[in-house]
PDB file of C-alpha atoms and ligand atoms in Angstrom:
ATOM      1  CA  MET A 152      36.279  16.584 -20.153  1.00 37.00           C
ATOM      2  CA  SER A 153      34.626  19.397 -18.201  1.00 39.00           C
ATOM      3  CA  LEU A 154      35.827  20.804 -15.171  1.00 41.00           C
ATOM      4  CA  CYS A 155      32.499  20.011 -13.579  1.00 36.00           C
ATOM      5  CA  TYR A 156      33.137  16.369 -14.080  1.00 39.00           C
ATOM      6  CA  ILE A 157      36.509  16.531 -12.397  1.00 40.00           C
ATOM      7  CA  LEU A 158      35.027  18.016  -9.267  1.00 40.00           C
ATOM      8  CA  VAL A 159      31.973  15.550  -8.965  1.00 38.00           C
ATOM      9  CA  MET A 160      34.459  12.687  -9.305  1.00 42.00           C
ATOM     10  CA  THR A 161      37.095  13.318  -6.542  1.00 42.00           C
ATOM     11  CA  THR A 162      37.399  13.941  -3.234  1.00 45.00           C
ATOM     12  CA  PRO A 163      39.195  17.316  -2.159  1.00 44.00           C
ATOM     13  CA  GLU A 164      42.585  15.742  -1.589  1.00 47.00           C
ATOM     14  CA  THR A 165      42.900  14.182  -4.751  1.00 46.00           C
ATOM     15  CA  ALA A 166      41.087  16.934  -6.876  1.00 51.00           C
ATOM     16  CA  VAL A 167      44.803  17.354  -8.807  1.00 62.00           C
ATOM     17  CA  HIS A 168      45.136  18.703 -11.989  1.00 77.00           C
ATOM     18  CA  VAL A 169      44.873  16.046 -15.053  1.00 88.00           C
ATOM     19  CA  ALA A 170      48.394  15.640 -16.256  1.00 90.00           C
ATOM     20  CA  THR A 171      48.979  15.090 -19.967  1.00 93.00           C
ATOM     21  CA  SER A 172      52.311  16.440 -21.249  1.00 95.00           C
ATOM     22  CA  GLU A 173      55.737  14.810 -20.239  1.00 97.00           C
ATOM     23  CA  ALA A 174      56.364  18.114 -18.356  1.00 96.00           C
ATOM     24  CA  GLU A 175      53.302  17.883 -16.259  1.00 96.00           C
ATOM     25  CA  PHE A 176      54.109  14.373 -15.506  1.00 97.00           C
ATOM     26  CA  ARG A 177      57.525  15.146 -14.425  1.00 97.00           C
ATOM     27  CA  ARG A 178      56.158  17.732 -12.054  1.00 96.00           C
ATOM     28  CA  ALA A 179      53.524  15.359 -10.339  1.00 96.00           C
ATOM     29  CA  ILE A 180      55.901  12.446 -10.251  1.00 97.00           C
ATOM     30  CA  ASP A 181      58.565  14.837  -8.558  1.00 97.00           C
ATOM     31  CA  ILE A 182      56.122  15.905  -5.986  1.00 97.00           C
ATOM     32  CA  VAL A 183      55.195  12.131  -5.056  1.00 98.00           C
ATOM     33  CA  TYR A 184      58.831  11.427  -4.720  1.00 98.00           C
ATOM     34  CA  GLN A 185      59.356  14.402  -2.636  1.00 98.00           C
ATOM     35  CA  ARG A 186      56.486  13.383  -0.291  1.00 98.00           C
ATOM     36  CA  ILE A 187      57.785   9.817  -0.258  1.00 98.00           C
ATOM     37  CA  ALA A 188      61.240  11.031   0.898  1.00 98.00           C
ATOM     38  CA  VAL A 189      59.564  13.119   3.626  1.00 98.00           C
ATOM     39  CA  ALA A 190      57.512  10.523   5.019  1.00 98.00           C
ATOM     40  CA  ALA A 191      60.264   8.068   4.824  1.00 98.00           C
ATOM     41  CA  GLN A 192      62.849  10.352   6.883  1.00 98.00           C
ATOM     42  CA  ARG A 193      60.121  10.937   9.422  1.00 98.00           C
ATOM     43  CA  VAL A 194      60.623   7.462  10.477  1.00 98.00           C
ATOM     44  CA  ASP A 195      64.034   6.801   9.424  1.00 98.00           C
ATOM     45  CA  ARG A 196      63.656   4.891   6.589  1.00 98.00           C
ATOM     46  CA  ALA A 197      65.565   5.242   3.238  1.00 98.00           C
ATOM     47  CA  PRO A 198      63.451   6.566   0.289  1.00 98.00           C
ATOM     48  CA  GLU A 199      65.032   4.293  -1.941  1.00 98.00           C
ATOM     49  CA  ASP A 200      63.264   1.434   0.009  1.00 97.00           C
ATOM     50  CA  ILE A 201      59.948   2.542  -1.159  1.00 98.00           C
ATOM     51  CA  ARG A 202      58.743   1.554  -4.596  1.00 98.00           C
ATOM     52  CA  LEU A 203      56.204   3.750  -6.323  1.00 98.00           C
ATOM     53  CA  LEU A 204      53.930   2.085  -8.295  1.00 98.00           C
ATOM     54  CA  PRO A 205      51.830   4.101 -10.466  1.00 98.00           C
ATOM     55  CA  VAL A 206      48.270   3.026 -10.907  1.00 98.00           C
ATOM     56  CA  SER A 207      47.057   4.083 -14.286  1.00 98.00           C
ATOM     57  CA  LYS A 208      43.756   2.638 -14.147  1.00 97.00           C
ATOM     58  CA  THR A 209      41.233   4.505 -16.693  1.00 96.00           C
ATOM     59  CA  VAL A 210      44.321   6.525 -18.230  1.00 97.00           C
ATOM     60  CA  PRO A 211      44.352   6.383 -21.940  1.00 97.00           C
ATOM     61  CA  GLU A 212      47.466   5.458 -23.696  1.00 97.00           C
ATOM     62  CA  ASP A 213      48.609   8.859 -24.872  1.00 97.00           C
ATOM     63  CA  ARG A 214      48.452   9.991 -21.632  1.00 97.00           C
ATOM     64  CA  MET A 215      50.447   6.940 -20.220  1.00 98.00           C
ATOM     65  CA  ARG A 216      53.073   7.335 -23.045  1.00 98.00           C
ATOM     66  CA  ALA A 217      53.713  10.914 -21.906  1.00 98.00           C
ATOM     67  CA  ALA A 218      53.962   9.531 -18.371  1.00 98.00           C
ATOM     68  CA  TYR A 219      56.483   6.977 -19.673  1.00 98.00           C
ATOM     69  CA  ALA A 220      58.641   9.787 -21.449  1.00 98.00           C
ATOM     70  CA  ALA A 221      58.696  11.348 -18.012  1.00 98.00           C
ATOM     71  CA  GLY A 222      60.432   8.221 -16.551  1.00 98.00           C
ATOM     72  CA  LEU A 223      57.621   5.811 -15.590  1.00 98.00           C
ATOM     73  CA  ARG A 224      58.582   2.179 -16.077  1.00 98.00           C
ATOM     74  CA  GLN A 225      55.746   0.421 -14.368  1.00 98.00           C
ATOM     75  CA  PHE A 226      51.731   0.574 -14.299  1.00 98.00           C
ATOM     76  CA  GLY A 227      49.446  -0.897 -12.026  1.00 98.00           C
ATOM     77  CA  GLU A 228      45.863  -1.719 -13.426  1.00 98.00           C
ATOM     78  CA  ASN A 229      42.817  -3.179 -11.544  1.00 97.00           C
ATOM     79  CA  LYS A 230      41.140  -4.618 -14.449  1.00 97.00           C
ATOM     80  CA  VAL A 231      42.898  -7.491 -16.641  1.00 98.00           C
ATOM     81  CA  GLN A 232      40.937  -6.318 -19.834  1.00 97.00           C
ATOM     82  CA  GLU A 233      42.313  -2.830 -19.683  1.00 98.00           C
ATOM     83  CA  ALA A 234      45.567  -3.807 -18.706  1.00 98.00           C
ATOM     84  CA  GLN A 235      46.249  -6.629 -21.463  1.00 98.00           C
ATOM     85  CA  THR A 236      44.777  -4.061 -24.202  1.00 98.00           C
ATOM     86  CA  LYS A 237      47.213  -1.576 -22.995  1.00 98.00           C
ATOM     87  CA  ALA A 238      50.345  -3.726 -22.734  1.00 98.00           C
ATOM     88  CA  GLU A 239      49.373  -5.001 -26.406  1.00 98.00           C
ATOM     89  CA  ALA A 240      49.252  -1.323 -27.459  1.00 98.00           C
ATOM     90  CA  MET A 241      52.400  -0.419 -25.974  1.00 98.00           C
ATOM     91  CA  ASN A 242      54.563  -3.446 -26.403  1.00 97.00           C
ATOM     92  CA  ASP A 243      57.257  -1.076 -28.029  1.00 98.00           C
ATOM     93  CA  LEU A 244      57.739   0.375 -24.580  1.00 98.00           C
ATOM     94  CA  ASP A 245      59.796  -1.298 -21.497  1.00 97.00           C
ATOM     95  CA  VAL A 246      56.857  -1.457 -18.964  1.00 98.00           C
ATOM     96  CA  HIS A 247      56.626  -3.706 -15.868  1.00 98.00           C
ATOM     97  CA  TRP A 248      52.737  -4.510 -15.783  1.00 98.00           C
ATOM     98  CA  ALA A 249      51.136  -4.976 -12.352  1.00 98.00           C
ATOM     99  CA  VAL A 250      47.840  -6.237 -11.986  1.00 98.00           C
ATOM    100  CA  ILE A 251      46.328  -4.888  -8.504  1.00 98.00           C
ATOM    101  CA  GLY A 252      42.502  -5.732  -8.674  1.00 96.00           C
ATOM    102  CA  ALA A 253      40.796  -8.839  -7.886  1.00 94.00           C
ATOM    103  CA  LEU A 254      40.774 -11.733 -10.864  1.00 95.00           C
ATOM    104  CA  GLN A 255      38.133 -13.978 -11.903  1.00 95.00           C
ATOM    105  CA  SER A 256      39.069 -17.319 -12.699  1.00 96.00           C
ATOM    106  CA  ASN A 257      38.460 -16.693 -16.458  1.00 97.00           C
ATOM    107  CA  LYS A 258      40.880 -14.135 -16.449  1.00 98.00           C
ATOM    108  CA  THR A 259      44.116 -16.030 -15.054  1.00 98.00           C
ATOM    109  CA  ARG A 260      45.217 -16.849 -18.439  1.00 98.00           C
ATOM    110  CA  ASP A 261      45.342 -13.349 -19.579  1.00 98.00           C
ATOM    111  CA  VAL A 262      47.474 -12.372 -16.417  1.00 98.00           C
ATOM    112  CA  ALA A 263      49.673 -15.261 -16.808  1.00 98.00           C
ATOM    113  CA  GLN A 264      50.457 -14.415 -20.596  1.00 98.00           C
ATOM    114  CA  PHE A 265      51.354 -10.630 -20.081  1.00 97.00           C
ATOM    115  CA  ALA A 266      51.584  -9.626 -16.308  1.00 98.00           C
ATOM    116  CA  HIS A 267      54.743  -9.335 -14.496  1.00 98.00           C
ATOM    117  CA  GLU A 268      52.903  -8.994 -11.080  1.00 98.00           C
ATOM    118  CA  PHE A 269      49.823  -9.687  -9.241  1.00 98.00           C
ATOM    119  CA  GLN A 270      48.959  -7.913  -6.210  1.00 98.00           C
ATOM    120  CA  ALA A 271      45.562  -9.211  -5.099  1.00 97.00           C
ATOM    121  CA  LEU A 272      46.090 -13.057  -4.517  1.00 98.00           C
ATOM    122  CA  ASP A 273      43.425 -14.198  -2.092  1.00 97.00           C
ATOM    123  CA  ARG A 274      42.203 -17.603  -3.375  1.00 97.00           C
ATOM    124  CA  LEU A 275      44.078 -20.981  -4.011  1.00 98.00           C
ATOM    125  CA  ARG A 276      41.989 -21.787  -6.842  1.00 97.00           C
ATOM    126  CA  ILE A 277      43.224 -18.602  -8.633  1.00 98.00           C
ATOM    127  CA  ALA A 278      46.812 -19.393  -7.573  1.00 98.00           C
ATOM    128  CA  ARG A 279      46.567 -23.021  -9.058  1.00 98.00           C
ATOM    129  CA  ARG A 280      45.106 -21.683 -12.262  1.00 98.00           C
ATOM    130  CA  LEU A 281      47.798 -19.191 -12.505  1.00 98.00           C
ATOM    131  CA  ASP A 282      50.499 -21.458 -11.631  1.00 98.00           C
ATOM    132  CA  ASN A 283      49.463 -24.099 -14.360  1.00 98.00           C
ATOM    133  CA  GLN A 284      48.987 -21.650 -16.927  1.00 98.00           C
ATOM    134  CA  LEU A 285      52.451 -19.860 -16.120  1.00 98.00           C
ATOM    135  CA  GLN A 286      54.046 -23.243 -16.635  1.00 98.00           C
ATOM    136  CA  GLU A 287      52.693 -23.581 -19.925  1.00 98.00           C
ATOM    137  CA  PHE A 288      54.016 -19.895 -20.948  1.00 98.00           C
ATOM    138  CA  GLY A 289      57.278 -20.544 -19.384  1.00 98.00           C
ATOM    139  CA  ARG A 290      56.676 -17.579 -17.042  1.00 98.00           C
ATOM    140  CA  SER A 291      56.658 -16.754 -13.705  1.00 98.00           C
ATOM    141  CA  LEU A 292      54.618 -14.090 -11.602  1.00 98.00           C
ATOM    142  CA  ASP A 293      55.688 -11.607  -8.511  1.00 98.00           C
ATOM    143  CA  VAL A 294      52.332 -12.012  -6.279  1.00 98.00           C
ATOM    144  CA  TYR A 295      51.438 -10.205  -3.245  1.00 98.00           C
ATOM    145  CA  VAL A 296      48.909 -11.804  -0.989  1.00 98.00           C
ATOM    146  CA  GLN A 297      45.909  -9.548  -0.058  1.00 97.00           C
ATOM    147  CA  VAL A 298      44.964  -8.989   3.469  1.00 97.00           C
ATOM    148  CA  ASN A 299      41.779  -7.655   4.775  1.00 95.00           C
ATOM    149  CA  ALA A 300      43.117  -5.776   7.771  1.00 89.00           C
ATOM    150  CA  SER A 301      39.645  -3.780   8.214  1.00 81.00           C
ATOM    151  CA  GLY A 302      37.287  -6.525   8.480  1.00 73.00           C
ATOM    152  CA  GLU A 303      34.959  -4.593   5.969  1.00 72.00           C
ATOM    153  CA  HIS A 304      32.724  -7.159   4.315  1.00 61.00           C
ATOM    154  CA  THR A 305      32.917  -5.829   1.047  1.00 60.00           C
ATOM    155  CA  LYS A 306      36.700  -5.767   0.523  1.00 67.00           C
ATOM    156  CA  SER A 307      38.633  -8.618  -0.664  1.00 87.00           C
ATOM    157  CA  GLY A 308      41.635 -10.210   0.928  1.00 95.00           C
ATOM    158  CA  LEU A 309      42.041 -12.846   3.554  1.00 96.00           C
ATOM    159  CA  HIS A 310      41.368 -12.217   7.318  1.00 95.00           C
ATOM    160  CA  PRO A 311      44.956 -11.965   9.020  1.00 95.00           C
ATOM    161  CA  ASP A 312      44.387 -15.209  10.782  1.00 94.00           C
ATOM    162  CA  ASP A 313      44.312 -17.215   7.687  1.00 95.00           C
ATOM    163  CA  VAL A 314      47.275 -15.672   5.804  1.00 97.00           C
ATOM    164  CA  GLU A 315      49.890 -17.986   7.254  1.00 98.00           C
ATOM    165  CA  ASP A 316      48.030 -21.177   6.043  1.00 98.00           C
ATOM    166  CA  PHE A 317      47.551 -19.673   2.704  1.00 98.00           C
ATOM    167  CA  LEU A 318      51.228 -18.803   2.433  1.00 98.00           C
ATOM    168  CA  GLU A 319      51.852 -22.325   3.315  1.00 98.00           C
ATOM    169  CA  ARG A 320      49.612 -23.572   0.267  1.00 98.00           C
ATOM    170  CA  LEU A 321      51.124 -21.403  -2.107  1.00 98.00           C
ATOM    171  CA  GLN A 322      54.470 -22.838  -1.596  1.00 97.00           C
ATOM    172  CA  GLU A 323      53.679 -25.751  -4.028  1.00 97.00           C
ATOM    173  CA  PHE A 324      53.474 -23.464  -6.820  1.00 98.00           C
ATOM    174  CA  GLN A 325      56.819 -23.078  -8.435  1.00 97.00           C
ATOM    175  CA  CYS A 326      55.718 -20.172 -11.105  1.00 98.00           C
ATOM    176  CA  LEU A 327      54.448 -17.790  -8.470  1.00 98.00           C
ATOM    177  CA  LYS A 328      57.087 -15.717  -6.494  1.00 98.00           C
ATOM    178  CA  VAL A 329      55.551 -14.460  -3.206  1.00 98.00           C
ATOM    179  CA  ARG A 330      56.947 -10.707  -2.538  1.00 98.00           C
ATOM    180  CA  GLY A 331      54.828  -9.959   0.301  1.00 98.00           C
ATOM    181  CA  LEU A 332      51.393  -8.908   1.577  1.00 98.00           C
ATOM    182  CA  MET A 333      49.002  -6.204   0.004  1.00 98.00           C
ATOM    183  CA  THR A 334      46.286  -4.291   1.707  1.00 97.00           C
ATOM    184  CA  MET A 335      43.855  -1.548   1.422  1.00 94.00           C
ATOM    185  CA  ALA A 336      42.841   0.568   4.207  1.00 92.00           C
ATOM    186  CA  LEU A 337      39.196   1.274   5.220  1.00 89.00           C
ATOM    187  CA  HIS A 338      38.005   3.979   3.182  1.00 87.00           C
ATOM    188  CA  THR A 339      37.569   6.681   6.126  1.00 90.00           C
ATOM    189  CA  THR A 340      39.303  10.233   6.418  1.00 92.00           C
ATOM    190  CA  ASP A 341      39.852   8.946  10.109  1.00 94.00           C
ATOM    191  CA  GLU A 342      43.956   8.515  10.095  1.00 96.00           C
ATOM    192  CA  ALA A 343      43.928   6.752  13.294  1.00 96.00           C
ATOM    193  CA  VAL A 344      41.856   3.993  11.545  1.00 94.00           C
ATOM    194  CA  ILE A 345      43.990   3.766   8.580  1.00 95.00           C
ATOM    195  CA  ARG A 346      47.305   3.626  10.299  1.00 97.00           C
ATOM    196  CA  GLN A 347      45.808   0.724  12.571  1.00 96.00           C
ATOM    197  CA  ASN A 348      45.012  -1.112   9.474  1.00 96.00           C
ATOM    198  CA  PHE A 349      48.154  -0.720   8.088  1.00 97.00           C
ATOM    199  CA  ALA A 350      50.014  -1.552  11.443  1.00 98.00           C
ATOM    200  CA  VAL A 351      48.168  -4.856  11.253  1.00 97.00           C
ATOM    201  CA  VAL A 352      49.512  -6.024   8.264  1.00 98.00           C
ATOM    202  CA  ARG A 353      52.893  -4.701   9.111  1.00 98.00           C
ATOM    203  CA  GLY A 354      52.524  -6.853  12.180  1.00 98.00           C
ATOM    204  CA  LEU A 355      51.617  -9.914  10.482  1.00 98.00           C
ATOM    205  CA  ARG A 356      54.536  -9.637   8.137  1.00 98.00           C
ATOM    206  CA  ASP A 357      56.737  -9.169  10.911  1.00 98.00           C
ATOM    207  CA  GLU A 358      55.493 -12.131  12.628  1.00 98.00           C
ATOM    208  CA  LEU A 359      55.836 -14.168   9.494  1.00 98.00           C
ATOM    209  CA  ARG A 360      59.436 -12.952   9.091  1.00 97.00           C
ATOM    210  CA  GLU A 361      60.445 -14.052  12.550  1.00 97.00           C
ATOM    211  CA  HIS A 362      58.725 -17.385  12.695  1.00 97.00           C
ATOM    212  CA  ARG A 363      58.295 -18.513   8.944  1.00 97.00           C
ATOM    213  CA  PRO A 364      60.624 -16.384   6.969  1.00 96.00           C
ATOM    214  CA  ALA A 365      60.664 -19.018   4.027  1.00 97.00           C
ATOM    215  CA  LEU A 366      56.850 -18.399   3.594  1.00 98.00           C
ATOM    216  CA  ILE A 367      56.927 -14.480   2.908  1.00 97.00           C
ATOM    217  CA  GLY A 368      59.540 -13.819   0.233  1.00 94.00           C
ATOM    218  CA  ASP A 369      60.769 -10.465   0.327  1.00 93.00           C
ATOM    219  CA  GLY A 370      58.554  -9.517   3.141  1.00 97.00           C
ATOM    220  CA  GLY A 371      57.314  -6.627   1.238  1.00 98.00           C
ATOM    221  CA  LEU A 372      54.280  -4.652   1.909  1.00 98.00           C
ATOM    222  CA  SER A 373      52.293  -2.995  -0.812  1.00 98.00           C
ATOM    223  CA  MET A 374      49.924  -0.463   1.195  1.00 98.00           C
ATOM    224  CA  GLY A 375      49.012   3.011   0.500  1.00 97.00           C
ATOM    225  CA  MET A 376      47.459   5.282  -2.254  1.00 97.00           C
ATOM    226  CA  SER A 377      47.022   8.846  -3.056  1.00 97.00           C
ATOM    227  CA  ASN A 378      45.160   9.629  -0.031  1.00 95.00           C
ATOM    228  CA  ASP A 379      47.086   7.677   2.535  1.00 97.00           C
ATOM    229  CA  TYR A 380      50.350   6.817   1.177  1.00 98.00           C
ATOM    230  CA  GLU A 381      52.403   8.820   3.616  1.00 98.00           C
ATOM    231  CA  ILE A 382      50.704   7.212   6.452  1.00 98.00           C
ATOM    232  CA  ALA A 383      51.619   3.816   4.973  1.00 98.00           C
ATOM    233  CA  ILE A 384      54.974   4.541   4.448  1.00 98.00           C
ATOM    234  CA  GLU A 385      55.661   5.499   8.324  1.00 98.00           C
ATOM    235  CA  GLU A 386      53.839   2.374   9.136  1.00 98.00           C
ATOM    236  CA  GLY A 387      56.445   0.152   6.734  1.00 98.00           C
ATOM    237  CA  ALA A 388      54.927   0.087   3.234  1.00 98.00           C
ATOM    238  CA  THR A 389      57.782  -1.013   0.623  1.00 98.00           C
ATOM    239  CA  VAL A 390      55.359  -0.505  -2.546  1.00 98.00           C
ATOM    240  CA  VAL A 391      52.938   2.350  -2.551  1.00 98.00           C
ATOM    241  CA  ARG A 392      50.120   2.329  -5.415  1.00 98.00           C
ATOM    242  CA  VAL A 393      49.522   5.997  -6.417  1.00 98.00           C
ATOM    243  CA  GLY A 394      46.928   6.550  -9.052  1.00 98.00           C
ATOM    244  CA  SER A 395      45.293  10.037  -8.753  1.00 96.00           C
ATOM    245  CA  ALA A 396      48.168  11.937  -7.372  1.00 96.00           C
ATOM    246  CA  ILE A 397      50.111  11.573 -10.513  1.00 97.00           C
ATOM    247  CA  PHE A 398      47.607  11.284 -13.310  1.00 96.00           C
ATOM    248  CA  GLY A 399      44.720  13.341 -11.982  1.00 92.00           C
ATOM    249  CA  ALA A 400      41.187  12.601 -11.307  1.00 90.00           C
ATOM    250  CA  ARG A 401      39.908   9.759 -13.073  1.00 88.00           C
ATOM    251  CA  ASP A 402      37.394   9.938 -15.666  1.00 85.00           C
ATOM    252  CA  TYR A 403      35.140   6.865 -15.648  1.00 83.00           C
ATOM    253  CA  SER A 404      32.657   8.236 -18.186  1.00 79.00           C
ATOM    254  CA  LYS A 405      34.164   6.129 -21.449  1.00 68.00           C
TER     255      LYS A 405
HETATM  256  C1  PLP B 538      42.902   2.592  -7.950  1.00 76.49           C
HETATM  257  C2  PLP B 538      43.762   1.893  -7.067  1.00 76.49           C
HETATM  258  C3  PLP B 538      44.931   2.657  -6.462  1.00 76.49           C
HETATM  259  C4  PLP B 538      45.288   3.960  -6.578  1.00 76.49           C
HETATM  260  O1  PLP B 538      44.380   4.799  -6.169  1.00 76.49           O
HETATM  261  P1  PLP B 538      44.688   6.496  -6.028  1.00 76.49           P
HETATM  262  O2  PLP B 538      43.544   6.732  -4.777  1.00 76.49           O
HETATM  263  O3  PLP B 538      44.099   6.991  -7.357  1.00 76.49           O
HETATM  264  O4  PLP B 538      45.755   6.491  -5.682  1.00 76.49           O
HETATM  265  C5  PLP B 538      45.510   1.721  -5.621  1.00 76.49           C
HETATM  266  N1  PLP B 538      45.488   0.384  -5.346  1.00 76.49           N
HETATM  267  C6  PLP B 538      44.204  -0.112  -5.825  1.00 76.49           C
HETATM  268  C7  PLP B 538      44.103  -1.679  -5.639  1.00 76.49           C
HETATM  269  C8  PLP B 538      43.439   0.448  -6.657  1.00 76.49           C
HETATM  270  O5  PLP B 538      42.318  -0.360  -7.529  1.00 76.49           O
END
C-alpha cells in the first residue's frame, strides 16, 4: 500500500501507522488503554469499567492474527460477510465476534450462527428473525439497541423517543440478551456537538435504568470511536469501538 493512499484515506487524527507486527500492536493497544485510563480518571471512573472493542473491518487475517498475539480477544466488524469469513478462517483462535453494523434480513441467519454480539439492533423484524434462528442453533446473542442521537437522516438507529417501546417489545425474544444502547456521534469536529450526542444517549439510559430497569439489561453504553472515544468515556461509555487508532488507516481498495 502506498503512503499516498494512507494519507488520502484518513483525517489527521486517524493518520496513525498501520500496525503489522505483534510488537507494533502491543504499542498501539497500550496507548489506547492509557488514553482510556486518563479519560476515565478525569471523570472519576474506573478504567476497568470500560471495555475496548477493537474494530477490525478491512483488516486482513494475518494482521488480525498479529493483533491476537498482542492480546486482543474480541473483534468488531460492520459487514456480516467479512465477519463470518474471518470467524471461519480464525476458528482456531478464541475470539468474541461482534457485528457492529446494520443488518439486512437475509444476513440474520449468518449472524445467529457465528456472532456473539450484535450492536446495531433497531428493527423488530430483524430481532424476530434473529431470535428464531438463534433458537434453531441453540445460541443466544448479546445485543445493543442503536440510538440515533444526532437526528441525522442518513444514520441508522432509533429516535430516542422510540427506544423504550422497542425495548419493551424485545422482551419477548428469549435468545436476545439486551446489554444496553449503542450510538454513533455525528461526524463532525465540533466537540460540543459530539458530547451532546453522547449525553442524550446516556440520559436515556439513566432514565430507563431508573424507571424501567428490567428493559435495559446491564445498561451498557457503546459509544465512541477512534476520534471521540475519550469524550464518550467522559460521557459514560462502557464500551468503546476503536478501529484505526489500533489498526491504522483502513485500506478500502481491496
Ligand atoms: C468503523 C467503525 C468503528 C471504528 O471506527 P474508527 O474511527 O476506525 O475507530 C466504530 N463503530 C462502528 C459502527 C464502525 O463502523
